[in-house]
Amino acid sequence: MAYDDLRSLLRALERDGDLKRIKAEVDPHLEIGEIVDRVQKAGGPALLFENVKGSSMPLAMNVYGTDRRLLKALGLSSYAEISEKIGGLLKPELPSGFVGVREAFGKLGAMTHVPPRKVKDAPVHEVVLRGDDVDLDRLPALFTWPHDGGSFFNLGLTHTKHPETGVRNLGLYRLQRHDKRTIGMHWQIHKDSRNHYQVAARRGERLPVAIAFGTPPAVTYASTAPLPEDIDEYLFAGFLQGKRIEMVDCKTVPLQVPAHAEVVLEGWLEPGRTLPEGPFGDHTGFYTPQEDFPALTIDCVTMRRRPLLQSIVVGRPPTEDGPLGRATERFFLPLLKIIVPDIVDYHLPEAGGFHNCAIVSIDKKYPKHAQKVMHAVWGAHMMSLSKLVVIVDADCDVHDLHEVAWRALGNVDYSRDLTVVEGPVDHLDHASYQKFWGGKAGIDATRKWPEEGYVRDGGWPEMIESDPEVAAKVSRRWKEYGL
């Protein structure tokens, strides 16, 4: 079972020797970021900063910085466990396309241990601050990189709902602290919360927003999952956690938040009110420029007694984004196979920020099959943002980047096997010559067939492989060789 709240997970990590308490005073201006980045890149423990300069609130960092810790938080022994559970939702009907994905998740609602459960009283309401008592400077926001435009909260889970349909959205976005009561909402063009805000603005209405920190691990992960717009993240979190997530009504906005969160900010977005946000050292490893984004006024803060905050450091990979991205890659393989059934396996390298490159293996069945699949990948929900799609044969391990590079560098005639198109790219992409769209490439690194124009004498060459009998003999005698 996954952990019910952040505190119980931190206690378990400390028992395992996988959490380090930092008692020395540390500065949230650059110092904490430098410490966490070094520890994370070294594969070190979760960190609990107990004495953050300017704040009485401890700060938990690097909590999900290794696959081991994220799996422990979600109560899993491997990511394959959830892949298999998701795959089980798809049988025996074998649905297809995006409708099939929604039908599969629709089955979750029939599971009594999955839908969120509303409660009246909650630990997150033990302390309630309103009006002039609200002071965001008391919360440890991070100024992580030298050219950041200010201090940011990097792990606040943002709750909104569609003004017309009432459909809830839970998303993870960076949050710049503008002043004691104002937060900048970095809502990129493809995000559901941005759509909610635009609908409210067209209607001349304020949009209610609630931001939760230190939530149960399954909820934190669900906020990062690229779910279809009408799939409730709390339904998915309950599926991950193995039991219902407890929710409580906010004090001043018509939204619900996790009852066992550490801190919640509540407020309203006024139509058209924006402030310059950024620059920010992002997960791409580059600074994203300053832009105008909606500015949220915080009217109420609720929290547990003796609360703690949780955040992450993003920047040049590897960072804490890594385990979260790998979880998504594995969890959603069965769903991607519904949309693109040709796929055998896929890999989204962390070095590409999980969206710049997709390596896909297929069981090639007809000429130009690879080109068909790369276009299908570009049409599959958020996979549309992939800038490079590399197609390899099924006998290639897509997770072995050396093997993939050997195929991609050796199996390609770039005058024939390279496909270049234009399409949407991530809002944060700095390489495209304009925002939101740019060039993409697909590489066919599969074996080529005569029907595809490969008509050289002898056909496509065989790969070098050891003689099976000799290889087995050498394995048996290996100790005799003294090697």
XYZ file of C-alpha atoms in Angstrom:
483
model
C 0.000 0.000 0.000
C 1.146 3.533 -0.711
C 1.739 5.923 2.179
C -1.271 7.963 3.319
C 0.661 11.188 3.822
C 4.085 12.726 3.440
C 4.920 12.479 7.136
C 4.534 8.716 7.329
C 6.727 8.311 4.258
C 9.467 10.505 5.743
C 9.401 8.480 8.972
C 9.767 5.273 6.982
C 12.650 6.700 4.948
C 14.402 7.784 8.138
C 14.054 4.274 9.596
C 15.629 2.946 6.405
C 18.538 5.387 6.667
C 17.335 7.041 3.463
C 16.592 10.490 4.918
C 19.065 13.021 6.283
C 18.035 15.808 8.659
C 19.935 19.065 8.091
C 19.954 21.006 11.360
C 22.316 23.813 10.290
C 20.697 27.031 9.080
C 20.467 27.046 5.275
C 19.550 29.852 2.905
C 16.719 29.269 0.393
C 18.502 31.779 -1.871
C 20.775 29.520 -3.982
C 22.264 27.504 -1.075
C 19.500 24.907 -0.703
C 19.325 24.455 -4.460
C 23.066 23.806 -4.676
C 22.942 21.289 -1.829
C 19.971 19.389 -3.251
C 21.338 19.310 -6.802
C 24.608 17.769 -5.606
C 22.901 15.205 -3.389
C 20.367 14.253 -6.059
C 22.960 13.784 -8.800
C 24.990 11.588 -6.419
C 21.969 9.354 -5.758
C 21.858 10.527 -2.153
C 19.077 10.460 0.460
C 15.944 12.497 0.942
C 16.666 15.703 2.852
C 14.755 17.467 5.612
C 15.997 21.018 6.177
C 14.903 21.854 9.724
C 16.291 25.397 9.908
C 15.453 27.323 6.733
C 16.507 30.972 6.926
C 13.479 33.273 7.147
C 10.964 30.482 7.801
C 9.909 28.402 10.784
C 8.697 25.626 8.464
C 10.909 22.597 7.697
C 11.473 21.812 4.012
C 11.491 18.256 2.603
C 13.548 17.821 -0.566
C 14.703 15.035 -2.883
C 11.949 12.806 -1.498
C 11.344 11.102 -4.868
C 14.906 11.488 -6.102
C 15.523 7.761 -6.666
C 13.413 5.026 -8.217
C 13.694 3.136 -4.921
C 12.110 5.945 -2.911
C 9.336 6.647 -5.418
C 8.434 2.954 -5.607
C 8.414 2.763 -1.815
C 6.184 5.844 -1.622
C 3.684 4.263 -4.008
C 3.842 0.854 -2.324
C 5.329 -0.877 -5.370
C 8.198 -3.275 -5.947
C 8.502 -2.221 -9.606
C 6.798 0.113 -12.060
C 5.669 -2.971 -13.944
C 3.121 -3.682 -11.178
C 1.002 -0.709 -12.204
C 1.574 -1.387 -15.898
C 0.106 -4.839 -15.371
C -2.861 -3.472 -13.387
C -3.584 -0.896 -16.084
C -3.244 -3.598 -18.719
C -5.811 -5.647 -16.833
C -8.338 -2.827 -17.170
C -8.114 -3.152 -20.941
C -9.160 -6.798 -21.146
C -11.048 -8.644 -22.470
C -12.664 -5.960 -24.592
C -9.374 -4.804 -26.200
C -10.605 -1.243 -26.767
C -8.907 0.987 -29.284
C -8.083 4.667 -29.652
C -8.675 7.478 -27.157
C -12.220 6.216 -26.522
C -10.705 2.947 -25.367
C -8.433 4.767 -22.924
C -11.413 6.584 -21.408
C -13.431 3.364 -21.231
C -10.567 1.662 -19.419
C -10.283 4.424 -16.825
C -14.069 4.506 -16.574
C -13.867 1.042 -15.028
C -12.028 2.561 -12.093
C -15.226 4.233 -10.951
C -16.804 0.835 -10.334
C -14.078 -0.060 -7.819
C -15.263 0.896 -4.343
C -11.698 1.483 -3.089
C -10.795 3.956 -5.853
C -13.026 7.105 -6.003
C -12.061 9.887 -3.555
C -13.987 10.093 -0.285
C -15.155 13.365 1.220
C -14.547 13.991 4.938
C -15.729 16.866 7.148
C -12.678 17.308 9.332
C -9.080 17.154 8.162
C -5.546 17.584 9.520
C -4.902 20.283 6.894
C -7.534 22.457 8.617
C -5.893 22.375 12.056
C -4.634 25.946 11.452
C -6.543 28.493 9.333
C -5.149 31.923 8.394
C -7.198 34.560 6.575
C -6.815 38.104 5.306
C -3.941 40.037 6.849
C -2.682 36.890 8.601
C -1.738 35.421 5.205
C 2.010 35.807 4.671
C 3.604 33.686 1.950
C 7.050 34.878 3.072
C 6.678 32.456 5.990
C 6.780 29.569 3.509
C 10.225 28.476 2.284
C 10.219 29.296 -1.440
C 13.421 28.578 -3.372
C 15.604 30.910 -5.403
C 17.430 28.019 -7.081
C 19.540 29.329 -9.970
C 21.478 32.620 -10.245
C 19.323 34.177 -12.997
C 15.917 33.112 -11.695
C 13.394 35.943 -11.623
C 12.440 35.344 -7.994
C 11.594 32.664 -5.452
C 9.427 29.719 -6.483
C 7.364 26.924 -4.988
C 8.101 23.926 -7.220
C 5.841 21.205 -5.832
C 2.493 22.883 -5.246
C -0.428 20.864 -6.626
C -2.870 23.235 -8.311
C -6.614 22.496 -8.216
C -9.108 24.116 -10.593
C -12.385 23.104 -12.220
C -13.952 23.868 -15.574
C -16.397 26.769 -15.081
C -19.043 25.146 -17.299
C -18.664 21.386 -16.858
C -17.357 21.354 -13.287
C -14.700 18.793 -14.252
C -11.810 18.983 -11.787
C -8.158 19.263 -12.785
C -5.074 18.641 -10.704
C -1.786 19.867 -12.151
C 1.799 20.503 -11.135
C 3.107 23.912 -12.186
C 5.853 26.141 -10.897
C 4.602 29.008 -8.713
C 6.485 32.284 -8.375
C 5.999 34.139 -5.100
C 5.424 37.758 -6.126
C 4.659 39.099 -2.663
C 3.082 38.102 0.662
C -0.281 37.321 -0.946
C 0.378 36.850 -4.676
C 1.430 33.778 -6.651
C 2.268 33.595 -10.371
C 0.556 30.717 -12.224
C 2.844 29.324 -14.939
C 0.099 27.772 -17.077
C 1.528 26.619 -20.385
C -0.561 26.587 -23.547
C -1.322 22.840 -23.444
C -2.390 22.710 -19.775
C -5.976 22.037 -18.681
C -5.903 24.697 -15.941
C -5.035 27.323 -18.553
C -8.151 26.273 -20.448
C -10.240 26.622 -17.270
C -8.878 30.135 -16.739
C -9.588 31.170 -20.327
C -13.169 29.894 -20.130
C -13.730 31.790 -16.878
C -12.227 34.958 -18.380
C -14.535 34.738 -21.424
C -17.470 34.489 -19.021
C -16.201 37.482 -17.031
C -15.817 35.308 -13.926
C -13.153 34.767 -11.303
C -11.584 31.302 -11.202
C -11.214 29.584 -7.808
C -7.811 27.979 -7.212
C -6.409 25.834 -4.410
C -2.744 24.828 -4.146
C -1.757 21.900 -1.921
C 1.746 21.137 -0.624
C 2.987 17.935 0.992
C 0.224 15.683 -0.314
C 0.013 11.881 -0.161
C 2.607 10.427 -2.586
C 0.015 8.899 -4.932
C -1.642 12.315 -5.287
C 1.687 14.017 -5.977
C 2.471 11.512 -8.712
C -1.035 11.701 -10.211
C -0.629 15.469 -10.612
C 2.252 14.802 -13.038
C 0.500 12.079 -15.051
C -0.548 13.030 -18.624
C -4.160 11.905 -18.225
C -6.928 12.754 -20.718
C -8.773 15.928 -19.719
C -11.920 14.201 -18.460
C -10.105 11.592 -16.314
C -10.028 12.586 -12.636
C -6.513 12.594 -11.189
C -7.922 11.609 -7.781
C -9.521 8.538 -9.307
C -6.128 7.571 -10.677
C -4.433 8.365 -7.343
C -6.840 6.042 -5.544
C -6.045 3.351 -8.104
C -2.331 3.828 -7.438
C -2.706 4.006 -3.662
C -4.992 1.006 -3.474
C -7.598 2.882 -1.430
C -9.676 6.049 -1.600
C -8.066 9.454 -1.193
C -9.692 11.495 1.575
C -10.766 14.969 0.411
C -12.056 17.985 2.305
C -13.872 21.150 1.205
C -11.741 24.269 1.109
C -12.595 27.098 3.497
C -13.035 29.952 1.003
C -13.224 28.458 -2.525
C -15.581 25.790 -3.975
C -12.890 23.136 -4.378
C -11.710 20.041 -2.537
C -8.145 19.229 -1.501
C -6.408 16.241 0.123
C -7.348 16.045 3.781
C -3.812 14.938 4.668
C -1.929 17.671 2.826
C 0.496 19.767 4.867
C -0.379 23.244 3.564
C -3.093 24.606 1.238
C -3.325 28.052 -0.365
C -6.791 29.245 -1.440
C -7.580 32.157 -3.707
C -9.289 33.598 -6.778
C -7.918 34.569 -10.179
C -9.348 37.794 -11.528
C -9.908 37.825 -15.325
C -7.037 39.502 -17.124
C -4.839 40.080 -14.087
C -1.286 39.071 -15.024
C 2.235 39.790 -13.836
C 5.657 39.119 -15.365
C 6.791 35.630 -14.346
C 10.304 34.184 -14.625
C 13.002 33.781 -15.836
C 13.279 30.298 -14.342
C 15.944 27.590 -14.550
C 13.716 24.785 -15.782
C 13.902 21.011 -16.240
C 15.209 21.565 -19.777
C 18.476 22.706 -18.217
C 18.009 26.204 -19.629
C 16.318 29.337 -18.372
C 12.833 29.980 -19.700
C 12.250 33.680 -20.420
C 10.038 36.080 -18.555
C 6.409 36.116 -19.724
C 3.136 37.454 -18.383
C 1.070 34.838 -16.561
C -2.056 35.002 -14.369
C -1.465 36.294 -10.832
C -3.378 34.619 -8.001
C -4.357 36.471 -4.826
C -4.245 34.211 -1.770
C -7.091 34.860 0.680
C -6.665 31.879 3.002
C -3.939 29.471 4.112
C -4.766 26.236 5.913
C -2.208 23.872 7.372
C -1.466 21.164 9.842
C 0.004 21.946 13.235
C 3.791 22.111 12.877
C 3.546 21.849 9.078
C 6.356 21.086 6.688
C 6.683 22.022 3.038
C 7.892 19.858 0.161
C 9.658 21.065 -2.953
C 11.989 19.871 -5.704
C 14.946 21.245 -7.633
C 14.729 21.172 -11.414
C 17.549 21.961 -13.818
C 20.004 20.072 -15.986
C 19.160 16.357 -15.797
C 19.399 14.126 -13.905
C 17.083 15.666 -11.311
C 14.135 14.511 -9.188
C 12.047 14.670 -12.371
C 13.793 11.452 -13.437
C 11.957 8.861 -11.325
C 8.626 10.640 -11.882
C 9.178 10.558 -15.647
C 10.239 6.910 -15.649
C 7.133 6.001 -13.678
C 4.945 7.708 -16.283
C 6.778 5.964 -19.114
C 6.147 2.518 -17.631
C 2.661 3.150 -16.251
C 1.306 4.360 -19.561
C 2.819 1.817 -21.929
C -0.432 -0.252 -21.980
C -2.454 2.886 -22.757
C -0.097 3.989 -25.503
C -0.424 0.521 -27.022
C -4.190 1.041 -27.234
C -3.708 4.183 -29.291
C -0.745 2.800 -31.287
C -1.035 -1.023 -31.153
C 2.054 -1.440 -33.354
C 4.293 -0.508 -30.405
C 6.253 -3.284 -28.683
C 8.029 -1.007 -26.188
C 9.124 2.599 -25.882
C 11.568 4.737 -23.949
C 11.615 8.456 -23.176
C 15.205 9.368 -22.239
C 15.588 11.650 -19.233
C 18.287 13.589 -21.088
C 15.553 14.659 -23.510
C 13.305 15.892 -20.726
C 11.002 12.902 -21.446
C 9.302 14.749 -24.295
C 12.086 15.704 -26.696
C 12.789 12.133 -27.799
C 10.776 8.911 -28.019
C 12.474 5.638 -28.900
C 9.916 3.103 -30.149
C 10.324 -0.561 -31.068
C 7.960 -2.316 -33.491
C 7.462 -5.731 -34.989
C 7.795 -4.551 -38.563
C 5.132 -6.095 -40.798
C 5.051 -4.085 -44.035
C 6.988 -1.473 -46.004
C 7.144 1.968 -44.381
C 5.656 0.594 -41.166
C 8.121 2.769 -39.236
C 6.825 5.935 -40.863
C 3.252 4.967 -40.034
C 4.178 4.545 -36.355
C 6.117 7.782 -36.004
C 3.119 9.738 -37.296
C 0.820 7.793 -34.961
C 3.056 8.725 -32.021
C 2.804 12.406 -32.991
C -0.973 12.011 -32.888
C -1.131 10.362 -29.450
C -2.205 12.892 -26.803
C 0.841 14.575 -25.177
C 3.218 12.426 -27.237
C 2.467 15.048 -29.890
C 5.219 17.159 -28.288
C 7.950 14.611 -29.128
C 10.556 16.344 -31.266
C 12.443 13.191 -32.270
C 10.916 9.744 -32.789
C 13.373 6.898 -33.396
C 11.852 3.631 -34.655
C 13.812 0.397 -34.137
C 13.063 -3.287 -34.617
C 11.541 -5.373 -31.836
C 14.850 -7.120 -31.079
C 16.369 -3.802 -29.960
C 16.265 -2.967 -26.239
C 14.909 0.596 -26.297
C 16.314 1.234 -22.804
C 19.884 0.423 -23.893
C 20.899 3.772 -25.373
C 24.179 2.335 -26.693
C 22.237 -0.305 -28.627
C 19.752 2.310 -29.874
C 22.580 4.614 -30.995
C 24.252 1.726 -32.848
C 21.021 1.110 -34.767
C 20.192 4.765 -35.362
C 23.700 5.693 -36.468
C 24.298 2.614 -38.623
C 20.917 1.608 -40.055
C 19.916 4.930 -41.594
C 20.259 6.451 -45.049
C 19.274 9.997 -44.174
C 18.152 10.813 -47.700
C 15.430 8.143 -47.387
C 14.979 7.228 -43.729
C 14.640 10.687 -42.181
C 11.174 12.250 -41.944
C 10.971 15.967 -41.123
C 7.652 17.587 -40.214
C 6.338 20.584 -38.280
C 3.998 20.475 -35.317
C 3.379 21.501 -31.706
C 6.281 21.582 -29.260
C 6.434 22.145 -25.535
C 5.846 25.693 -24.295
C 9.271 25.519 -22.638
C 11.113 24.473 -25.804
C 13.875 27.021 -26.417
C 15.165 25.565 -29.696
C 12.091 26.241 -31.835
C 12.360 29.526 -33.704
C 8.971 30.624 -32.362
C 6.829 29.573 -29.407
C 4.533 26.551 -29.425
C 5.469 24.914 -32.751
C 8.560 23.839 -34.621
C 10.356 21.159 -36.599
C 10.311 17.472 -35.694
C 12.167 14.465 -37.057
C 11.466 10.759 -37.326
C 14.274 8.265 -37.897
C 13.586 4.840 -39.382
C 16.357 2.703 -37.891
C 14.686 -0.616 -38.744
C 15.957 -3.213 -41.215
C 15.058 -2.096 -44.729
C 13.108 -4.250 -47.163
C 13.380 -4.549 -50.966
C 9.821 -3.187 -51.146
C 11.113 -0.007 -49.506
C 13.714 0.446 -52.243
C 16.649 -1.380 -50.604
C 17.743 -3.423 -53.663
C 21.446 -3.944 -53.063
C 22.808 -7.399 -53.844
C 22.254 -9.820 -50.996
C 19.635 -7.659 -49.307
C 19.913 -6.256 -45.798
C 22.958 -7.772 -44.040
C 22.727 -9.999 -40.984
C 23.893 -8.703 -37.638
C 26.931 -10.393 -36.164
C 26.006 -12.910 -33.476
C 28.059 -15.515 -31.628
C 27.704 -19.189 -32.484
C 25.155 -20.434 -29.901
C 26.893 -23.751 -29.207
C 30.307 -22.151 -28.782
C 28.863 -19.399 -26.614
C 27.256 -21.991 -24.329
C 30.518 -23.952 -24.166
C 32.519 -20.869 -23.226
C 29.995 -20.027 -20.522
C 30.352 -23.530 -19.042
C 34.152 -23.364 -19.050
C 34.548 -19.730 -18.021
C 36.079 -20.502 -14.626
C 38.654 -22.762 -16.297
C 40.056 -19.811 -18.190
C 40.936 -18.014 -14.975
C 39.324 -14.843 -16.220
